[in-house]
Amino acid sequence: MSAPELTALKNMPISFPGLFGDWAFNPDPVAIHVGHGVYWYGIILALAFLAGLLLCMKQAKRYGLTEDNVLDFVLWAVPCCILGSRVYYVLFYLDLYRDASGALDWGRVVAIWDGGIAIYGTVIAGALVTFFFTRRKNIPFGALADLAVMGLLLGQIIGRWANFINREAFGGLTDLPWRMRVWTSASQYVEVHPTFFYESLWNLIGLLLILFVVSKGRRFDGENTWFYFLWYGLGRAWIEGLRTDSLYLFDWTLFGQPIRISQALSAAMVIAAALMLFYEVKLKKHAPEDLLVNRVAAGTAPENAPLAEGAPPDGETDSTEGGPDGSQT
């Protein structure tokens, strides 16, 4: 059997008794009480998006891309990713969106403002948009994806704190020193894993690894991307097992246990990413000049691909973009 889902009251304080004693924090989920309200959830997600966008724009030149490439991509990616995150959630909670006759209640299906989105829907939609956008713009898929996953990670790092404000996306009961106390009624509380924080911290480590390790020695366009899938998949598979609000794969079971869709997808993602990294790094030969950033610098980028602003003249590699052998530094 799966762990029972715990639901916390949104108007009761949050505390960490093992770290801060009696100190408690009681944020109102509604930041501005106007009309239906402006929620902190939406504000934090908007800030997460802007932070991710700014990071991508700042890093674009290192991948042979321009700020205009990033902005054009975002215009397509944002609405598609919102739609993808909603469709993914509704598909796996379909019974919640049926009326008394069993038919779909389309008014509730589209009511995203009432909650109900899933990050894997965002990732899937983002990958599809990246594929079609890069084909249309004649940009290597791997180069844009390598840039986009950094913005995605930063967005996930910040966005998970919206779950904290909403008292959601936490784990099962625990007595660890960093346990989080939330209230399930006016007189009862539970102390649980702060899984929103686990994922935020895991993603922060992953972003730092990409920025300061993986991208410095990048051998092919797409290396950041496969590392993201490997890293995020490993962390999400572990963290999802601690949560009590998982989406389940219909009524399917494995070894008598319901299958958490995020864990199944994470495991598949980790295996695929590990195989692709092994193939690209160990079996396939890559020359430094194959990277889009180096092709832009040498003037051999694909036809119609935009020249990165400030790119070095033909045959030269800027010291901030490549080492003496042309590889990423």
mmCIF file of C-alpha atoms in Angstrom:
data_model
loop_
_atom_site.group_PDB
_atom_site.id
_atom_site.type_symbol
_atom_site.label_atom_id
_atom_site.label_comp_id
_atom_site.label_asym_id
_atom_site.label_seq_id
_atom_site.Cartn_x
_atom_site.Cartn_y
_atom_site.Cartn_z
ATOM 1 C CA MET A 1 0.000 0.000 0.000
ATOM 2 C CA SER A 2 1.107 3.565 -0.632
ATOM 3 C CA ALA A 3 1.677 5.966 2.226
ATOM 4 C CA PRO A 4 -1.439 7.954 3.124
ATOM 5 C CA GLU A 5 -1.408 11.459 1.711
ATOM 6 C CA LEU A 6 -0.949 14.167 4.327
ATOM 7 C CA THR A 7 -2.632 17.509 3.794
ATOM 8 C CA ALA A 8 -1.523 20.547 5.775
ATOM 9 C CA LEU A 9 -3.633 23.570 6.610
ATOM 10 C CA LYS A 10 -2.506 26.632 4.673
ATOM 11 C CA ASN A 11 -3.328 29.078 7.461
ATOM 12 C CA MET A 12 -1.252 27.443 10.191
ATOM 13 C CA PRO A 13 2.431 28.048 11.025
ATOM 14 C CA ILE A 14 5.416 26.110 9.696
ATOM 15 C CA SER A 15 8.303 25.336 12.023
ATOM 16 C CA PHE A 16 11.501 23.316 12.276
ATOM 17 C CA PRO A 17 11.594 22.334 15.961
ATOM 18 C CA GLY A 18 14.798 20.341 15.674
ATOM 19 C CA LEU A 19 16.683 23.378 14.313
ATOM 20 C CA PHE A 20 14.938 26.512 15.540
ATOM 21 C CA GLY A 21 12.957 25.416 18.596
ATOM 22 C CA ASP A 22 9.649 27.232 19.031
ATOM 23 C CA TRP A 23 10.238 29.724 16.202
ATOM 24 C CA ALA A 24 7.524 29.442 13.544
ATOM 25 C CA PHE A 25 6.723 31.025 10.187
ATOM 26 C CA ASN A 26 3.140 31.569 9.080
ATOM 27 C CA PRO A 27 3.090 32.980 5.525
ATOM 28 C CA ASP A 28 -0.226 33.833 3.927
ATOM 29 C CA PRO A 29 -0.409 32.002 0.563
ATOM 30 C CA VAL A 30 -2.149 35.103 -0.821
ATOM 31 C CA ALA A 31 0.322 37.935 -1.278
ATOM 32 C CA ILE A 32 -2.196 40.570 -2.373
ATOM 33 C CA HIS A 33 -5.870 40.311 -1.432
ATOM 34 C CA VAL A 34 -7.401 41.780 -4.581
ATOM 35 C CA GLY A 35 -10.154 40.004 -6.493
ATOM 36 C CA HIS A 36 -9.385 36.282 -6.375
ATOM 37 C CA GLY A 37 -6.028 37.171 -4.853
ATOM 38 C CA VAL A 38 -2.453 37.288 -6.108
ATOM 39 C CA TYR A 39 -0.773 34.195 -4.729
ATOM 40 C CA TRP A 40 2.834 33.832 -3.637
ATOM 41 C CA TYR A 41 2.874 30.602 -5.658
ATOM 42 C CA GLY A 42 2.449 32.545 -8.886
ATOM 43 C CA ILE A 43 4.861 35.283 -7.842
ATOM 44 C CA ILE A 44 7.595 32.782 -6.941
ATOM 45 C CA LEU A 45 7.131 30.870 -10.205
ATOM 46 C CA ALA A 46 7.324 34.143 -12.137
ATOM 47 C CA LEU A 47 10.570 35.013 -10.329
ATOM 48 C CA ALA A 48 11.877 31.510 -11.058
ATOM 49 C CA PHE A 49 11.133 31.987 -14.756
ATOM 50 C CA LEU A 50 12.824 35.401 -14.873
ATOM 51 C CA ALA A 51 15.903 34.107 -13.064
ATOM 52 C CA GLY A 52 16.187 31.172 -15.467
ATOM 53 C CA LEU A 53 15.758 33.491 -18.453
ATOM 54 C CA LEU A 54 18.450 35.884 -17.234
ATOM 55 C CA LEU A 55 20.870 33.014 -16.636
ATOM 56 C CA CYS A 56 20.302 31.660 -20.151
ATOM 57 C CA MET A 57 20.768 35.095 -21.702
ATOM 58 C CA LYS A 58 24.000 35.597 -19.765
ATOM 59 C CA GLN A 59 25.338 32.175 -20.772
ATOM 60 C CA ALA A 60 24.106 32.196 -24.404
ATOM 61 C CA LYS A 61 27.401 33.327 -25.968
ATOM 62 C CA ARG A 62 29.267 30.372 -24.445
ATOM 63 C CA TYR A 63 27.043 28.027 -26.470
ATOM 64 C CA GLY A 64 27.249 29.856 -29.792
ATOM 65 C CA LEU A 65 23.815 31.418 -29.334
ATOM 66 C CA THR A 66 22.474 34.938 -28.914
ATOM 67 C CA GLU A 67 20.118 36.603 -26.493
ATOM 68 C CA ASP A 68 17.623 36.904 -29.359
ATOM 69 C CA ASN A 69 17.719 33.115 -29.765
ATOM 70 C CA VAL A 70 16.832 32.764 -26.090
ATOM 71 C CA LEU A 71 13.993 35.294 -26.204
ATOM 72 C CA ASP A 72 12.514 33.790 -29.386
ATOM 73 C CA PHE A 73 12.642 30.340 -27.818
ATOM 74 C CA VAL A 74 11.024 31.487 -24.574
ATOM 75 C CA LEU A 75 8.042 32.975 -26.424
ATOM 76 C CA TRP A 76 7.180 29.452 -27.584
ATOM 77 C CA ALA A 77 8.437 27.457 -24.611
ATOM 78 C CA VAL A 78 6.606 29.201 -21.769
ATOM 79 C CA PRO A 79 2.988 28.720 -22.919
ATOM 80 C CA CYS A 80 3.734 25.199 -24.191
ATOM 81 C CA CYS A 81 5.403 24.199 -20.911
ATOM 82 C CA ILE A 82 2.498 25.531 -18.849
ATOM 83 C CA LEU A 83 0.109 23.556 -21.043
ATOM 84 C CA GLY A 84 2.317 20.454 -20.831
ATOM 85 C CA SER A 85 2.550 20.597 -17.043
ATOM 86 C CA ARG A 86 -1.228 20.835 -16.781
ATOM 87 C CA VAL A 87 -1.983 18.065 -19.292
ATOM 88 C CA TYR A 88 0.466 15.727 -17.562
ATOM 89 C CA TYR A 89 -1.163 16.331 -14.163
ATOM 90 C CA VAL A 90 -4.732 15.950 -15.419
ATOM 91 C CA LEU A 91 -3.941 12.708 -17.255
ATOM 92 C CA PHE A 92 -2.795 11.017 -14.057
ATOM 93 C CA TYR A 93 -5.524 12.514 -11.847
ATOM 94 C CA LEU A 94 -8.241 12.161 -14.448
ATOM 95 C CA ASP A 95 -10.923 10.970 -12.019
ATOM 96 C CA LEU A 96 -10.700 14.276 -10.160
ATOM 97 C CA TYR A 97 -11.913 16.065 -13.272
ATOM 98 C CA ARG A 98 -15.041 14.033 -13.956
ATOM 99 C CA ASP A 99 -18.568 15.085 -13.130
ATOM 100 C CA ALA A 100 -21.252 12.899 -11.513
ATOM 101 C CA SER A 101 -22.007 11.210 -14.845
ATOM 102 C CA GLY A 102 -18.359 10.250 -15.374
ATOM 103 C CA ALA A 103 -17.803 12.729 -18.201
ATOM 104 C CA LEU A 104 -14.896 15.136 -18.128
ATOM 105 C CA ASP A 105 -15.679 18.479 -16.552
ATOM 106 C CA TRP A 106 -13.766 20.710 -18.976
ATOM 107 C CA GLY A 107 -14.283 23.772 -16.808
ATOM 108 C CA ARG A 108 -12.263 22.123 -14.039
ATOM 109 C CA VAL A 109 -9.748 20.681 -16.511
ATOM 110 C CA VAL A 110 -8.730 24.149 -17.692
ATOM 111 C CA ALA A 111 -8.878 25.752 -14.220
ATOM 112 C CA ILE A 112 -5.112 25.710 -13.715
ATOM 113 C CA TRP A 113 -5.493 28.604 -11.269
ATOM 114 C CA ASP A 114 -6.988 26.103 -8.813
ATOM 115 C CA GLY A 115 -3.699 24.187 -8.779
ATOM 116 C CA GLY A 116 -2.478 21.024 -10.425
ATOM 117 C CA ILE A 117 0.736 21.093 -12.474
ATOM 118 C CA ALA A 118 3.645 18.649 -12.738
ATOM 119 C CA ILE A 119 7.287 19.417 -13.515
ATOM 120 C CA TYR A 120 7.742 16.377 -15.753
ATOM 121 C CA GLY A 121 5.019 17.748 -18.012
ATOM 122 C CA THR A 122 7.101 20.917 -18.243
ATOM 123 C CA VAL A 123 10.242 18.956 -19.112
ATOM 124 C CA ILE A 124 8.519 16.875 -21.797
ATOM 125 C CA ALA A 125 6.870 19.906 -23.381
ATOM 126 C CA GLY A 126 10.135 21.841 -23.200
ATOM 127 C CA ALA A 127 12.028 19.065 -24.973
ATOM 128 C CA LEU A 128 9.446 18.973 -27.770
ATOM 129 C CA VAL A 129 9.501 22.749 -28.205
ATOM 130 C CA THR A 130 13.306 22.707 -28.274
ATOM 131 C CA PHE A 131 13.274 20.035 -30.986
ATOM 132 C CA PHE A 132 10.889 21.901 -33.287
ATOM 133 C CA PHE A 133 12.381 25.325 -32.569
ATOM 134 C CA THR A 134 15.925 24.235 -33.364
ATOM 135 C CA ARG A 135 14.813 22.548 -36.591
ATOM 136 C CA ARG A 136 13.053 25.719 -37.696
ATOM 137 C CA LYS A 137 15.962 27.990 -36.745
ATOM 138 C CA ASN A 138 18.676 25.608 -38.005
ATOM 139 C CA ILE A 139 20.358 25.483 -34.593
ATOM 140 C CA PRO A 140 21.817 22.252 -33.169
ATOM 141 C CA PHE A 141 19.352 20.782 -30.694
ATOM 142 C CA GLY A 142 22.082 19.930 -28.194
ATOM 143 C CA ALA A 143 23.471 23.470 -28.055
ATOM 144 C CA LEU A 144 20.129 25.085 -27.185
ATOM 145 C CA ALA A 145 19.169 22.238 -24.846
ATOM 146 C CA ASP A 146 22.491 22.587 -22.986
ATOM 147 C CA LEU A 147 21.673 26.219 -22.369
ATOM 148 C CA ALA A 148 17.997 25.658 -21.539
ATOM 149 C CA VAL A 149 18.577 23.013 -18.853
ATOM 150 C CA MET A 150 20.560 25.508 -16.788
ATOM 151 C CA GLY A 151 17.637 27.924 -16.816
ATOM 152 C CA LEU A 152 15.287 25.049 -16.039
ATOM 153 C CA LEU A 153 17.377 23.981 -13.049
ATOM 154 C CA LEU A 154 17.500 27.499 -11.641
ATOM 155 C CA GLY A 155 13.748 27.779 -12.118
ATOM 156 C CA GLN A 156 13.247 24.499 -10.247
ATOM 157 C CA ILE A 157 15.538 25.634 -7.423
ATOM 158 C CA ILE A 158 13.456 28.759 -6.828
ATOM 159 C CA GLY A 159 10.081 27.320 -7.794
ATOM 160 C CA ARG A 160 10.121 24.595 -5.131
ATOM 161 C CA TRP A 161 9.858 27.307 -2.463
ATOM 162 C CA ALA A 162 6.362 28.024 -3.744
ATOM 163 C CA ASN A 163 5.493 24.569 -2.382
ATOM 164 C CA PHE A 164 6.869 25.643 0.981
ATOM 165 C CA ILE A 165 4.558 28.667 1.110
ATOM 166 C CA ASN A 166 1.619 26.431 0.143
ATOM 167 C CA ARG A 167 2.501 23.745 2.742
ATOM 168 C CA GLU A 168 2.647 21.042 0.054
ATOM 169 C CA ALA A 169 5.065 18.645 -1.666
ATOM 170 C CA PHE A 170 6.450 17.457 1.675
ATOM 171 C CA GLY A 171 7.305 13.893 2.660
ATOM 172 C CA GLY A 172 6.330 11.310 5.215
ATOM 173 C CA LEU A 173 6.806 11.348 8.960
ATOM 174 C CA THR A 174 10.331 11.689 10.343
ATOM 175 C CA ASP A 175 12.186 12.590 13.529
ATOM 176 C CA LEU A 176 15.327 13.896 11.795
ATOM 177 C CA PRO A 177 16.777 17.147 13.196
ATOM 178 C CA TRP A 178 15.674 19.111 10.094
ATOM 179 C CA ARG A 179 12.090 17.802 10.201
ATOM 180 C CA MET A 180 9.345 20.248 9.279
ATOM 181 C CA ARG A 181 6.243 20.652 11.424
ATOM 182 C CA VAL A 182 2.958 21.387 9.681
ATOM 183 C CA TRP A 183 -0.578 21.314 11.021
ATOM 184 C CA THR A 184 -3.232 18.932 9.710
ATOM 185 C CA SER A 185 -5.956 20.420 11.946
ATOM 186 C CA ALA A 186 -6.267 23.239 14.458
ATOM 187 C CA SER A 187 -5.006 20.925 17.194
ATOM 188 C CA GLN A 188 -2.869 18.282 15.440
ATOM 189 C CA TYR A 189 0.459 18.540 13.680
ATOM 190 C CA VAL A 190 2.842 16.185 11.894
ATOM 191 C CA GLU A 191 6.615 16.354 11.516
ATOM 192 C CA VAL A 192 7.708 15.442 8.023
ATOM 193 C CA HIS A 193 10.534 15.415 5.498
ATOM 194 C CA PRO A 194 10.865 18.872 3.851
ATOM 195 C CA THR A 195 11.145 17.261 0.427
ATOM 196 C CA PHE A 196 10.608 20.568 -1.353
ATOM 197 C CA PHE A 197 13.941 21.654 0.200
ATOM 198 C CA TYR A 198 15.657 18.366 -0.668
ATOM 199 C CA GLU A 199 14.821 18.865 -4.332
ATOM 200 C CA SER A 200 15.769 22.545 -4.316
ATOM 201 C CA LEU A 201 19.156 21.735 -2.768
ATOM 202 C CA TRP A 202 19.731 18.760 -5.102
ATOM 203 C CA ASN A 203 19.034 20.967 -8.112
ATOM 204 C CA LEU A 204 21.343 23.693 -6.789
ATOM 205 C CA ILE A 205 24.201 21.187 -6.589
ATOM 206 C CA GLY A 206 23.377 19.992 -10.100
ATOM 207 C CA LEU A 207 23.392 23.538 -11.485
ATOM 208 C CA LEU A 208 26.743 24.291 -9.851
ATOM 209 C CA LEU A 209 28.174 21.083 -11.306
ATOM 210 C CA ILE A 210 27.006 22.063 -14.791
ATOM 211 C CA LEU A 211 28.284 25.628 -14.500
ATOM 212 C CA PHE A 212 31.681 24.866 -13.027
ATOM 213 C CA VAL A 213 32.496 21.280 -14.033
ATOM 214 C CA VAL A 214 30.488 19.772 -16.886
ATOM 215 C CA SER A 215 30.332 22.845 -19.130
ATOM 216 C CA LYS A 216 34.007 23.618 -18.615
ATOM 217 C CA GLY A 217 35.049 20.406 -20.351
ATOM 218 C CA ARG A 218 32.042 20.009 -22.648
ATOM 219 C CA ARG A 219 32.931 17.635 -25.495
ATOM 220 C CA PHE A 220 29.705 17.708 -27.491
ATOM 221 C CA ASP A 221 26.514 19.706 -27.783
ATOM 222 C CA GLY A 222 24.045 17.921 -25.545
ATOM 223 C CA GLU A 223 26.407 16.944 -22.725
ATOM 224 C CA ASN A 224 24.827 19.332 -20.220
ATOM 225 C CA THR A 225 21.426 18.011 -21.219
ATOM 226 C CA TRP A 226 22.192 14.361 -20.633
ATOM 227 C CA PHE A 227 23.889 15.230 -17.351
ATOM 228 C CA TYR A 228 20.730 17.095 -16.296
ATOM 229 C CA PHE A 229 18.548 14.079 -17.035
ATOM 230 C CA LEU A 230 20.946 11.814 -15.130
ATOM 231 C CA TRP A 231 21.304 14.118 -12.116
ATOM 232 C CA TYR A 232 17.688 15.202 -11.833
ATOM 233 C CA GLY A 233 16.426 11.683 -12.420
ATOM 234 C CA LEU A 234 18.574 10.269 -9.619
ATOM 235 C CA GLY A 235 17.463 12.912 -7.152
ATOM 236 C CA ARG A 236 13.800 12.811 -8.091
ATOM 237 C CA ALA A 237 13.644 9.003 -7.894
ATOM 238 C CA TRP A 238 14.930 9.172 -4.305
ATOM 239 C CA ILE A 239 12.905 12.201 -3.198
ATOM 240 C CA GLU A 240 9.665 10.960 -4.765
ATOM 241 C CA GLY A 241 9.872 7.860 -2.583
ATOM 242 C CA LEU A 242 9.637 10.086 0.497
ATOM 243 C CA ARG A 243 6.590 12.055 -0.628
ATOM 244 C CA THR A 244 2.984 11.259 0.229
ATOM 245 C CA ASP A 245 1.340 13.172 -2.638
ATOM 246 C CA SER A 246 2.737 11.273 -5.613
ATOM 247 C CA LEU A 247 0.976 10.800 -8.912
ATOM 248 C CA TYR A 248 0.489 7.083 -9.530
ATOM 249 C CA LEU A 249 0.530 5.181 -12.811
ATOM 250 C CA PHE A 250 -3.204 4.522 -12.956
ATOM 251 C CA ASP A 251 -3.918 1.426 -10.812
ATOM 252 C CA TRP A 252 -0.827 -0.500 -11.954
ATOM 253 C CA THR A 253 1.357 -2.194 -9.349
ATOM 254 C CA LEU A 254 4.859 -3.623 -9.159
ATOM 255 C CA PHE A 255 5.697 -6.215 -6.480
ATOM 256 C CA GLY A 256 2.346 -5.413 -4.912
ATOM 257 C CA GLN A 257 3.071 -1.679 -4.647
ATOM 258 C CA PRO A 258 1.493 1.103 -6.712
ATOM 259 C CA ILE A 259 3.868 2.590 -9.263
ATOM 260 C CA ARG A 260 4.759 6.231 -8.709
ATOM 261 C CA ILE A 261 4.835 7.749 -12.169
ATOM 262 C CA SER A 262 7.646 10.175 -11.317
ATOM 263 C CA GLN A 263 9.851 7.391 -9.987
ATOM 264 C CA ALA A 264 9.224 5.217 -13.043
ATOM 265 C CA LEU A 265 9.962 8.118 -15.384
ATOM 266 C CA SER A 266 13.027 9.110 -13.353
ATOM 267 C CA ALA A 267 14.439 5.578 -13.514
ATOM 268 C CA ALA A 268 13.903 5.431 -17.281
ATOM 269 C CA MET A 269 15.494 8.865 -17.652
ATOM 270 C CA VAL A 270 18.557 7.897 -15.610
ATOM 271 C CA ILE A 271 19.126 4.739 -17.638
ATOM 272 C CA ALA A 272 18.713 6.551 -20.960
ATOM 273 C CA ALA A 273 21.003 9.414 -19.889
ATOM 274 C CA ALA A 274 23.700 7.062 -18.568
ATOM 275 C CA LEU A 275 23.681 5.063 -21.811
ATOM 276 C CA MET A 276 23.831 8.193 -23.957
ATOM 277 C CA LEU A 277 26.684 9.693 -21.948
ATOM 278 C CA PHE A 278 28.623 6.434 -22.178
ATOM 279 C CA TYR A 279 28.056 6.296 -25.930
ATOM 280 C CA GLU A 280 28.917 9.952 -26.562
ATOM 281 C CA VAL A 281 31.934 10.089 -24.260
ATOM 282 C CA LYS A 282 33.450 6.603 -24.597
ATOM 283 C CA LEU A 283 32.375 5.275 -27.974
ATOM 284 C CA LYS A 284 31.789 8.254 -30.248
ATOM 285 C CA LYS A 285 34.659 10.499 -31.214
ATOM 286 C CA HIS A 286 34.053 14.221 -30.904
ATOM 287 C CA ALA A 287 36.302 16.970 -32.210
ATOM 288 C CA PRO A 288 36.354 20.327 -30.360
ATOM 289 C CA GLU A 289 35.445 22.107 -33.584
ATOM 290 C CA ASP A 290 32.097 20.262 -33.656
ATOM 291 C CA LEU A 291 30.746 22.363 -30.791
ATOM 292 C CA LEU A 292 28.463 25.103 -32.102
ATOM 293 C CA VAL A 293 30.318 27.785 -30.135
ATOM 294 C CA ASN A 294 33.564 26.860 -31.879
ATOM 295 C CA ARG A 295 31.867 26.591 -35.277
ATOM 296 C CA VAL A 296 30.438 30.092 -34.801
ATOM 297 C CA ALA A 297 33.904 31.356 -33.857
ATOM 298 C CA ALA A 298 35.410 29.720 -36.950
ATOM 299 C CA GLY A 299 32.634 30.898 -39.257
ATOM 300 C CA THR A 300 31.503 27.354 -40.061
ATOM 301 C CA ALA A 301 28.153 27.378 -38.240
ATOM 302 C CA PRO A 302 25.111 25.897 -40.024
ATOM 303 C CA GLU A 303 23.607 27.984 -42.800
ATOM 304 C CA ASN A 304 21.207 30.624 -41.437
ATOM 305 C CA ALA A 305 22.389 29.982 -37.867
ATOM 306 C CA PRO A 306 22.882 33.392 -36.220
ATOM 307 C CA LEU A 307 26.381 34.559 -35.415
ATOM 308 C CA ALA A 308 26.772 34.914 -31.671
ATOM 309 C CA GLU A 309 27.129 38.566 -30.671
ATOM 310 C CA GLY A 310 30.735 39.384 -30.008
ATOM 311 C CA ALA A 311 32.008 36.089 -31.436
ATOM 312 C CA PRO A 312 35.744 36.078 -32.238
ATOM 313 C CA PRO A 313 36.923 36.416 -35.858
ATOM 314 C CA ASP A 314 37.323 33.397 -38.125
ATOM 315 C CA GLY A 315 39.619 30.741 -36.806
ATOM 316 C CA GLU A 316 39.979 32.236 -33.340
ATOM 317 C CA THR A 317 38.450 31.004 -30.098
ATOM 318 C CA ASP A 318 37.735 33.492 -27.368
ATOM 319 C CA SER A 319 39.514 32.650 -24.099
ATOM 320 C CA THR A 320 36.208 32.710 -22.256
ATOM 321 C CA GLU A 321 34.731 30.129 -24.612
ATOM 322 C CA GLY A 322 37.454 27.603 -25.284
ATOM 323 C CA GLY A 323 40.866 26.367 -24.241
ATOM 324 C CA PRO A 324 44.038 26.107 -26.332
ATOM 325 C CA ASP A 325 42.785 22.904 -27.975
ATOM 326 C CA GLY A 326 39.402 24.475 -28.806
ATOM 327 C CA SER A 327 37.500 22.639 -26.090
ATOM 328 C CA GLN A 328 35.265 24.335 -23.550
ATOM 329 C CA THR A 329 37.027 25.801 -20.497
#
